[in-house]
Amino acid sequence: MKEQNIYPSFPVDCKSLVSKYLKKEIFEELKELKTKNGFTLEKAIASGVQNFDSGIGVYAGDLESYTIFASLFDPIIEDYHQFKKDDKHKSNLNAEDLKASNPDIEGKYIVSTRIRVGRNFAKYPLGPAISKEQRENIEKEASSALNSLDGKLRGKYYPLEGMSEEISKQLIQDHFLFKAGDRFLEAAGLNRNWPSGRGIYHNEEKTFLVWVNEEDQLRIISMQSGGDIKEVFTRLTKAISKIEEKVEFLYDNHLGYITSCPTNLGTAMRASVHIKLPNLGANMKKFEEITQKYHLQIRGIDGEHSQSIGGVYDISNKRRLGVTEVQCVQDMYDGVVELIKEEKKLE
Ligand code: ADP
Ligand code: DAR
């Protein structure tokens, strides 16, 4: 019988926020508590306990998790987002407010632009706590809302269940589809019953995509080749408002759009470019000076936990909570303008 509720021990070199903030007294305070969906502290910290290389290491099973386990979640949220428990999140999805003419008209640097938001259904628990049946109901409601989209957003929903290995591999290679089997999501209970209830919607041009039941119940994505960041953002904001006519999103006045991972709270937005910066790549001190100045994150070109290849980097906003969606994209845009300027100097 697996021993329950033992205070976890983390290696001394573990840098995850759960290892930093889960003090013994907090563990004792929270270990017996459960949300109305039966979500426990043990489930909330499972990913960080099984993956010592986590950055954060916790996931919420529902909105209530953020209240019941506040003694742990609040300091993690404050540390990651510099966002205090009395702060209020504000949303601004008005693309007109974005000042972003294409910074790379000749297409010399920016390979592609992608802006995504996570959204969860107000009437269901989050991924780590939903049942197989609830996940399948989400898929039904999401696909019916998506299949009603028209104009340039018109497209088709493709369930993962029954999708050929070859098509799924191609969609992942095109960066359109999520990978299966992330060990962090696995430990958080987000891969349960895989691939039931999971799938992808995309329009004919594959510039508008929606992932259903990956880490969040919806990942609404606008993407295209090149650096017309404003066009990508405008398409995304139109799509979000269309979907919101059919689906009520889980939102909280303090934490904004609610997601299972605390890093995505607030806007749940990641605005990224795949950009060729070989010279800056050889001068990481300068590279990181600029990314820090504009609150940017560097990822590899196959997404989170991947490496950059051939001097192409995934550059995106790091801030998600306590800033608006327009500010997230403005952070990324302003940083990209400076990175291109610096790369030109180094050429
Ligand atoms: P998320 O952005 O949803 O948090 P990842 O960082 O894992 O998740 O990225 C998901 C997928 O999107 C990966 O295949 C990644 O290569 C792709 N991707 C991210 N940004 C871009 C971009 N600007 N252009 C093309 N593909 C991108
Ligand atoms: N790997 C987890 C999640 C960090 C943020 N990325 C998300 N949510 N996909 C960690 O704690 O490092």
Coordinates of C-alpha atoms and ligand atoms in Angstrom, one line a residue:
M1 CA 0.0 0.0 0.0
K2 CA 1.6 3.3 -1.1
E3 CA 2.4 5.4 2.0
Q4 CA 0.1 8.4 2.0
N5 CA 0.9 12.0 3.0
I6 CA 4.6 11.8 3.7
Y7 CA 6.4 15.1 3.7
P8 CA 8.4 14.9 0.5
S9 CA 12.2 15.4 0.6
F10 CA 13.7 17.3 -2.4
P11 CA 17.4 17.1 -3.4
V12 CA 19.5 20.0 -2.0
D13 CA 20.1 21.3 -5.6
C14 CA 16.4 21.2 -6.5
K15 CA 15.3 24.6 -7.7
S16 CA 11.6 24.1 -8.1
L17 CA 9.2 26.6 -6.5
V18 CA 7.3 23.8 -4.8
S19 CA 10.6 22.7 -3.0
K20 CA 11.2 26.3 -2.0
Y21 CA 7.7 27.0 -0.6
L22 CA 6.4 23.7 0.7
K23 CA 7.6 24.1 4.2
K24 CA 6.8 21.2 6.7
E25 CA 4.3 23.4 8.6
I26 CA 2.5 24.2 5.3
F27 CA 2.4 20.5 4.4
E28 CA 0.9 19.7 7.8
E29 CA -1.7 22.5 7.4
L30 CA -2.8 21.3 3.9
K31 CA -2.2 17.6 3.7
E32 CA -5.7 16.4 4.8
L33 CA -7.6 19.1 2.8
K34 CA -9.7 18.3 -0.3
T35 CA -11.5 20.5 -2.9
K36 CA -15.2 19.6 -3.7
N37 CA -13.8 17.6 -6.7
G38 CA -11.7 15.5 -4.3
F39 CA -8.4 17.2 -5.4
T40 CA -5.7 16.9 -2.7
L41 CA -2.3 18.5 -1.9
E42 CA -0.7 15.2 -2.8
K43 CA -2.1 15.5 -6.3
A44 CA -1.2 19.2 -6.6
I45 CA 2.5 18.5 -5.8
A46 CA 2.8 15.1 -7.6
S47 CA 4.5 16.6 -10.7
G48 CA 7.2 18.4 -8.7
V49 CA 7.7 15.4 -6.3
Q50 CA 8.3 13.1 -9.3
N51 CA 10.3 15.6 -11.4
F52 CA 12.9 17.4 -9.4
D53 CA 13.9 19.4 -12.5
S54 CA 10.5 21.1 -12.5
G55 CA 10.5 24.9 -12.5
I56 CA 7.3 25.1 -10.6
G57 CA 6.1 21.6 -9.8
V58 CA 2.5 22.2 -8.9
Y59 CA -0.8 22.0 -10.8
A60 CA -4.3 22.9 -9.7
G61 CA -7.3 20.5 -10.1
D62 CA -9.9 23.3 -10.1
L63 CA -10.4 27.0 -9.2
E64 CA -11.0 26.0 -5.6
S65 CA -7.4 24.5 -5.4
Y66 CA -6.1 28.1 -5.6
T67 CA -8.0 28.9 -2.4
I68 CA -7.8 25.7 -0.4
F69 CA -4.1 25.4 -1.0
A70 CA -3.4 29.1 -1.0
S71 CA -0.6 28.8 1.6
L72 CA 1.4 27.0 -1.1
F73 CA 0.0 28.5 -4.3
D74 CA 0.1 32.2 -3.2
P75 CA 3.9 32.3 -2.6
I76 CA 4.6 30.4 -5.8
I77 CA 2.3 32.8 -7.8
E78 CA 4.0 35.8 -6.1
D79 CA 7.5 34.5 -6.8
Y80 CA 6.8 33.6 -10.5
H81 CA 4.5 36.5 -11.5
Q82 CA 5.6 39.2 -9.0
F83 CA 1.8 39.2 -8.3
K84 CA 0.5 39.6 -4.7
K85 CA -2.6 38.0 -3.3
D86 CA -4.5 41.4 -3.2
D87 CA -3.5 42.3 -6.8
K88 CA -6.2 42.4 -9.4
H89 CA -5.6 41.0 -12.9
K90 CA -6.9 43.1 -16.0
S91 CA -7.6 41.7 -19.5
N92 CA -7.3 43.7 -22.8
L93 CA -7.9 41.8 -26.0
N94 CA -8.3 44.8 -28.2
A95 CA -5.8 44.3 -31.0
E96 CA -6.2 48.0 -32.0
D97 CA -4.2 48.9 -28.9
L98 CA -1.1 46.9 -30.1
K99 CA 1.6 49.1 -31.7
A100 CA 3.4 46.5 -33.9
S101 CA 4.2 47.1 -37.6
N102 CA 6.0 44.1 -39.1
P103 CA 9.6 44.4 -37.7
D104 CA 11.0 42.1 -40.5
I105 CA 9.4 42.9 -43.8
E106 CA 12.1 41.1 -45.8
G107 CA 11.6 38.0 -43.7
K108 CA 15.3 37.7 -43.0
Y109 CA 14.9 36.9 -39.3
I110 CA 11.4 35.9 -38.2
V111 CA 10.5 32.4 -39.5
S112 CA 7.0 32.3 -37.9
T113 CA 4.8 33.9 -35.3
R114 CA 2.4 32.1 -33.0
I115 CA 0.2 33.5 -30.2
R116 CA -1.8 31.1 -28.0
V117 CA -4.1 31.4 -25.0
G118 CA -5.1 28.6 -22.6
R119 CA -8.8 28.4 -21.6
N120 CA -10.8 26.1 -19.4
F121 CA -14.5 25.4 -19.1
A122 CA -16.2 27.3 -16.2
K123 CA -18.5 24.3 -15.5
Y124 CA -15.9 21.5 -15.2
P125 CA -12.8 20.9 -13.0
L126 CA -9.4 21.4 -14.6
G127 CA -7.5 18.6 -16.4
P128 CA -5.8 17.1 -13.3
A129 CA -9.2 16.4 -11.7
I130 CA -11.6 15.8 -14.5
S131 CA -13.1 12.3 -15.2
K132 CA -12.9 10.5 -18.5
E133 CA -16.6 11.3 -19.1
Q134 CA -16.2 15.0 -18.3
R135 CA -13.2 15.2 -20.7
E136 CA -15.3 13.5 -23.4
N137 CA -18.1 16.0 -22.8
I138 CA -15.6 18.9 -23.1
E139 CA -14.5 17.4 -26.4
K140 CA -18.1 17.2 -27.7
E141 CA -18.9 20.8 -26.6
A142 CA -15.7 22.2 -27.9
S143 CA -15.8 20.5 -31.3
S144 CA -19.4 21.6 -31.8
A145 CA -18.5 25.2 -31.0
L146 CA -15.5 25.0 -33.3
N147 CA -17.3 23.3 -36.2
S148 CA -19.8 26.3 -36.2
L149 CA -17.0 28.8 -37.0
D150 CA -17.2 30.4 -40.4
G151 CA -15.3 32.7 -42.8
K152 CA -11.5 32.4 -42.4
L153 CA -11.8 30.5 -39.1
R154 CA -13.8 27.7 -40.8
G155 CA -12.2 24.3 -40.5
K156 CA -12.5 20.8 -39.1
Y157 CA -12.0 19.0 -35.8
Y158 CA -9.7 15.9 -35.8
P159 CA -9.9 13.6 -32.7
L160 CA -6.6 12.1 -31.7
E161 CA -8.4 8.8 -31.2
G162 CA -8.3 7.1 -34.6
M163 CA -5.8 9.6 -36.1
S164 CA -3.2 7.7 -38.0
E165 CA 0.3 7.7 -36.5
E166 CA 1.6 9.3 -39.8
I167 CA -0.9 12.2 -39.7
S168 CA -0.2 12.9 -36.0
K169 CA 3.6 12.8 -36.6
Q170 CA 3.2 15.2 -39.5
L171 CA 1.1 17.7 -37.5
I172 CA 3.6 17.6 -34.7
Q173 CA 6.5 18.1 -37.1
D174 CA 4.6 21.1 -38.6
H175 CA 4.4 22.5 -35.0
F176 CA 0.6 22.3 -35.2
L177 CA -0.1 19.5 -32.8
F178 CA 0.9 18.9 -29.2
K179 CA 3.3 16.0 -28.3
A180 CA 2.0 13.2 -26.1
G181 CA 3.7 11.9 -23.0
D182 CA 5.2 15.0 -21.3
R183 CA 6.4 13.6 -18.0
F184 CA 5.5 16.7 -16.1
L185 CA 1.9 16.5 -17.4
E186 CA 1.9 12.7 -16.8
A187 CA 2.7 13.1 -13.1
A188 CA 0.0 15.8 -12.8
G189 CA -2.6 13.4 -14.1
L190 CA -3.1 15.4 -17.3
N191 CA -2.4 12.5 -19.6
R192 CA -4.9 10.1 -18.0
N193 CA -7.1 8.1 -20.5
W194 CA -4.8 9.3 -23.4
P195 CA -5.8 9.9 -26.2
S196 CA -9.6 9.8 -25.3
G197 CA -11.1 13.3 -25.5
R198 CA -8.0 14.9 -27.2
G199 CA -7.9 16.4 -30.6
I200 CA -7.1 19.4 -32.8
Y201 CA -9.2 21.8 -34.8
H202 CA -7.6 23.8 -37.6
N203 CA -8.8 26.1 -40.4
E204 CA -8.0 25.3 -44.1
E205 CA -4.9 27.5 -44.1
K206 CA -3.7 26.1 -40.7
T207 CA -3.3 29.6 -39.4
F208 CA -5.9 29.0 -36.7
L209 CA -5.8 25.9 -34.5
V210 CA -7.3 24.8 -31.2
W211 CA -5.9 22.0 -29.1
V212 CA -8.6 20.2 -27.1
N213 CA -7.8 18.7 -23.7
E214 CA -4.0 18.9 -23.7
E215 CA -2.6 20.8 -20.7
D216 CA -5.7 23.0 -20.7
Q217 CA -9.1 22.2 -22.1
L218 CA -8.6 24.6 -24.9
R219 CA -5.3 26.0 -26.4
I220 CA -6.6 28.6 -28.9
I221 CA -3.7 29.3 -31.4
S222 CA -3.1 31.8 -34.2
M223 CA 0.0 31.3 -36.2
Q224 CA 1.6 32.0 -39.6
S225 CA 5.0 32.3 -41.3
G226 CA 6.8 35.6 -41.1
G227 CA 6.6 38.5 -38.6
D228 CA 3.2 40.1 -39.0
I229 CA 2.6 39.9 -35.2
K230 CA -0.4 42.2 -35.3
E231 CA -2.2 40.1 -37.9
V232 CA -1.6 37.0 -35.8
F233 CA -2.9 38.8 -32.7
T234 CA -6.0 40.2 -34.5
R235 CA -7.0 36.7 -35.8
L236 CA -6.6 35.3 -32.3
T237 CA -8.7 37.9 -30.6
K238 CA -11.5 37.5 -33.1
A239 CA -11.4 33.7 -32.6
I240 CA -11.5 33.9 -28.8
S241 CA -14.6 36.2 -28.9
K242 CA -16.3 33.8 -31.4
I243 CA -15.7 30.7 -29.2
E244 CA -16.7 32.7 -26.1
E245 CA -20.2 33.1 -27.6
K246 CA -20.6 29.3 -27.1
V247 CA -18.3 28.4 -24.2
E248 CA -18.1 30.0 -20.8
F249 CA -14.4 30.3 -19.8
L250 CA -13.2 29.9 -16.2
Y251 CA -12.2 33.4 -15.0
D252 CA -11.5 34.9 -11.6
N253 CA -11.2 38.7 -10.8
H254 CA -7.9 38.1 -8.9
L255 CA -6.2 35.4 -11.0
G256 CA -7.7 36.1 -14.5
Y257 CA -8.2 33.1 -16.8
I258 CA -7.7 30.0 -14.7
T259 CA -5.3 27.3 -15.8
S260 CA -4.0 24.1 -14.2
C261 CA -0.4 25.3 -14.2
P262 CA 0.0 28.6 -12.2
T263 CA 2.5 29.9 -14.8
N264 CA -0.3 30.4 -17.3
L265 CA -2.7 32.2 -15.0
G266 CA -4.0 35.6 -16.0
T267 CA -3.8 36.0 -19.7
A268 CA -2.7 32.4 -20.2
M269 CA -1.0 33.8 -23.3
R270 CA 2.3 33.0 -24.9
A271 CA 3.2 35.1 -27.9
S272 CA 6.2 33.7 -29.7
V273 CA 8.3 34.1 -32.8
H274 CA 10.7 31.5 -34.2
I275 CA 13.6 33.8 -35.1
K276 CA 17.1 33.4 -36.6
L277 CA 19.7 34.9 -34.3
P278 CA 22.9 33.0 -34.9
N279 CA 25.2 35.8 -33.9
L280 CA 23.3 36.6 -30.7
G281 CA 23.2 32.9 -30.0
A282 CA 27.0 33.0 -29.9
N283 CA 26.8 35.9 -27.4
M284 CA 24.3 34.6 -24.8
K285 CA 25.3 37.3 -22.3
K286 CA 24.0 40.1 -24.6
F287 CA 21.1 37.8 -25.7
E288 CA 19.9 37.3 -22.1
E289 CA 20.4 41.0 -21.3
I290 CA 17.8 41.9 -23.9
T291 CA 15.4 39.0 -23.1
Q292 CA 15.5 40.0 -19.4
K293 CA 14.9 43.7 -20.2
Y294 CA 11.7 42.8 -22.1
H295 CA 10.5 40.0 -19.8
L296 CA 11.1 37.3 -22.5
Q297 CA 11.7 33.6 -22.3
I298 CA 13.9 31.6 -24.7
R299 CA 12.6 28.1 -25.7
G300 CA 13.9 25.6 -28.2
I301 CA 12.1 25.3 -31.6
D302 CA 10.2 22.2 -30.6
G303 CA 8.6 23.9 -27.7
E304 CA 9.1 23.7 -24.0
H305 CA 12.1 21.6 -22.8
S306 CA 13.5 21.5 -26.3
Q307 CA 16.8 22.9 -27.7
S308 CA 17.2 25.6 -30.4
I309 CA 18.5 24.3 -33.7
G310 CA 20.6 26.1 -36.3
G311 CA 20.5 29.4 -34.5
V312 CA 16.7 29.6 -34.6
Y313 CA 15.1 30.4 -31.2
D314 CA 11.6 30.5 -29.8
I315 CA 11.3 33.9 -28.1
S316 CA 8.1 34.7 -26.1
N317 CA 6.7 36.8 -23.3
K318 CA 7.4 35.4 -19.8
R319 CA 4.8 37.6 -18.0
R320 CA 1.2 36.3 -18.1
L321 CA -0.5 37.5 -14.9
G322 CA -0.9 41.2 -13.8
V323 CA -0.4 42.3 -17.4
T324 CA -2.9 42.5 -20.2
E325 CA -2.9 40.4 -23.4
V326 CA -1.9 43.6 -25.3
Q327 CA 1.1 44.1 -23.0
C328 CA 2.2 40.4 -23.4
V329 CA 2.4 40.8 -27.1
Q330 CA 3.9 44.3 -26.8
D331 CA 6.6 42.8 -24.5
M332 CA 7.4 40.2 -27.2
Y333 CA 7.3 42.7 -30.1
D334 CA 9.5 45.3 -28.4
G335 CA 12.0 42.7 -27.4
V336 CA 12.1 41.2 -30.9
V337 CA 12.7 44.7 -32.4
E338 CA 15.8 45.1 -30.1
L339 CA 17.0 41.5 -30.8
I340 CA 16.9 42.1 -34.6
K341 CA 18.7 45.5 -34.1
E342 CA 21.5 43.7 -32.0
E343 CA 21.8 40.8 -34.5
K344 CA 22.3 43.3 -37.3
K345 CA 25.1 45.0 -35.4
L346 CA 26.8 41.6 -34.8
E347 CA 26.5 40.6 -38.5
Ligands
ADP1 P1 2.9 26.3 -25.6 O1 3.4 27.4 -26.5 O2 1.5 25.8 -26.0 O3 3.1 26.6 -24.2 P2 5.2 24.7 -26.5 O4 6.2 25.8 -26.1 O5 5.5 23.3 -26.2 O6 3.8 25.0 -25.9 O7 5.0 24.9 -28.1 C1 4.0 24.1 -28.7 C2 4.3 23.9 -30.1 O8 4.2 25.1 -30.8 C3 5.7 23.3 -30.4 O9 5.6 22.4 -31.5 C4 6.5 24.6 -30.9 O10 7.5 24.2 -31.8 C5 5.4 25.3 -31.6 N1 5.7 26.8 -31.6 C6 5.8 27.6 -30.6 N2 6.0 28.9 -31.0 C7 6.1 28.8 -32.4 C8 6.3 29.7 -33.5 N3 6.5 31.0 -33.2 N4 6.3 29.3 -34.7 C9 6.0 28.0 -35.0 N5 5.8 27.0 -34.1 C10 5.8 27.5 -32.8
DAR2 N1 7.1 21.6 -16.4 C1 6.4 22.3 -15.3 C2 5.5 23.4 -16.0 C3 6.1 24.7 -16.1 C4 5.4 25.7 -17.0 N2 5.1 25.0 -18.3 C5 3.8 24.6 -18.6 N3 2.8 24.8 -17.8 N4 3.6 23.9 -19.7 C6 7.4 22.8 -14.3 O1 7.0 23.0 -13.2 O2 8.5 23.0 -14.7

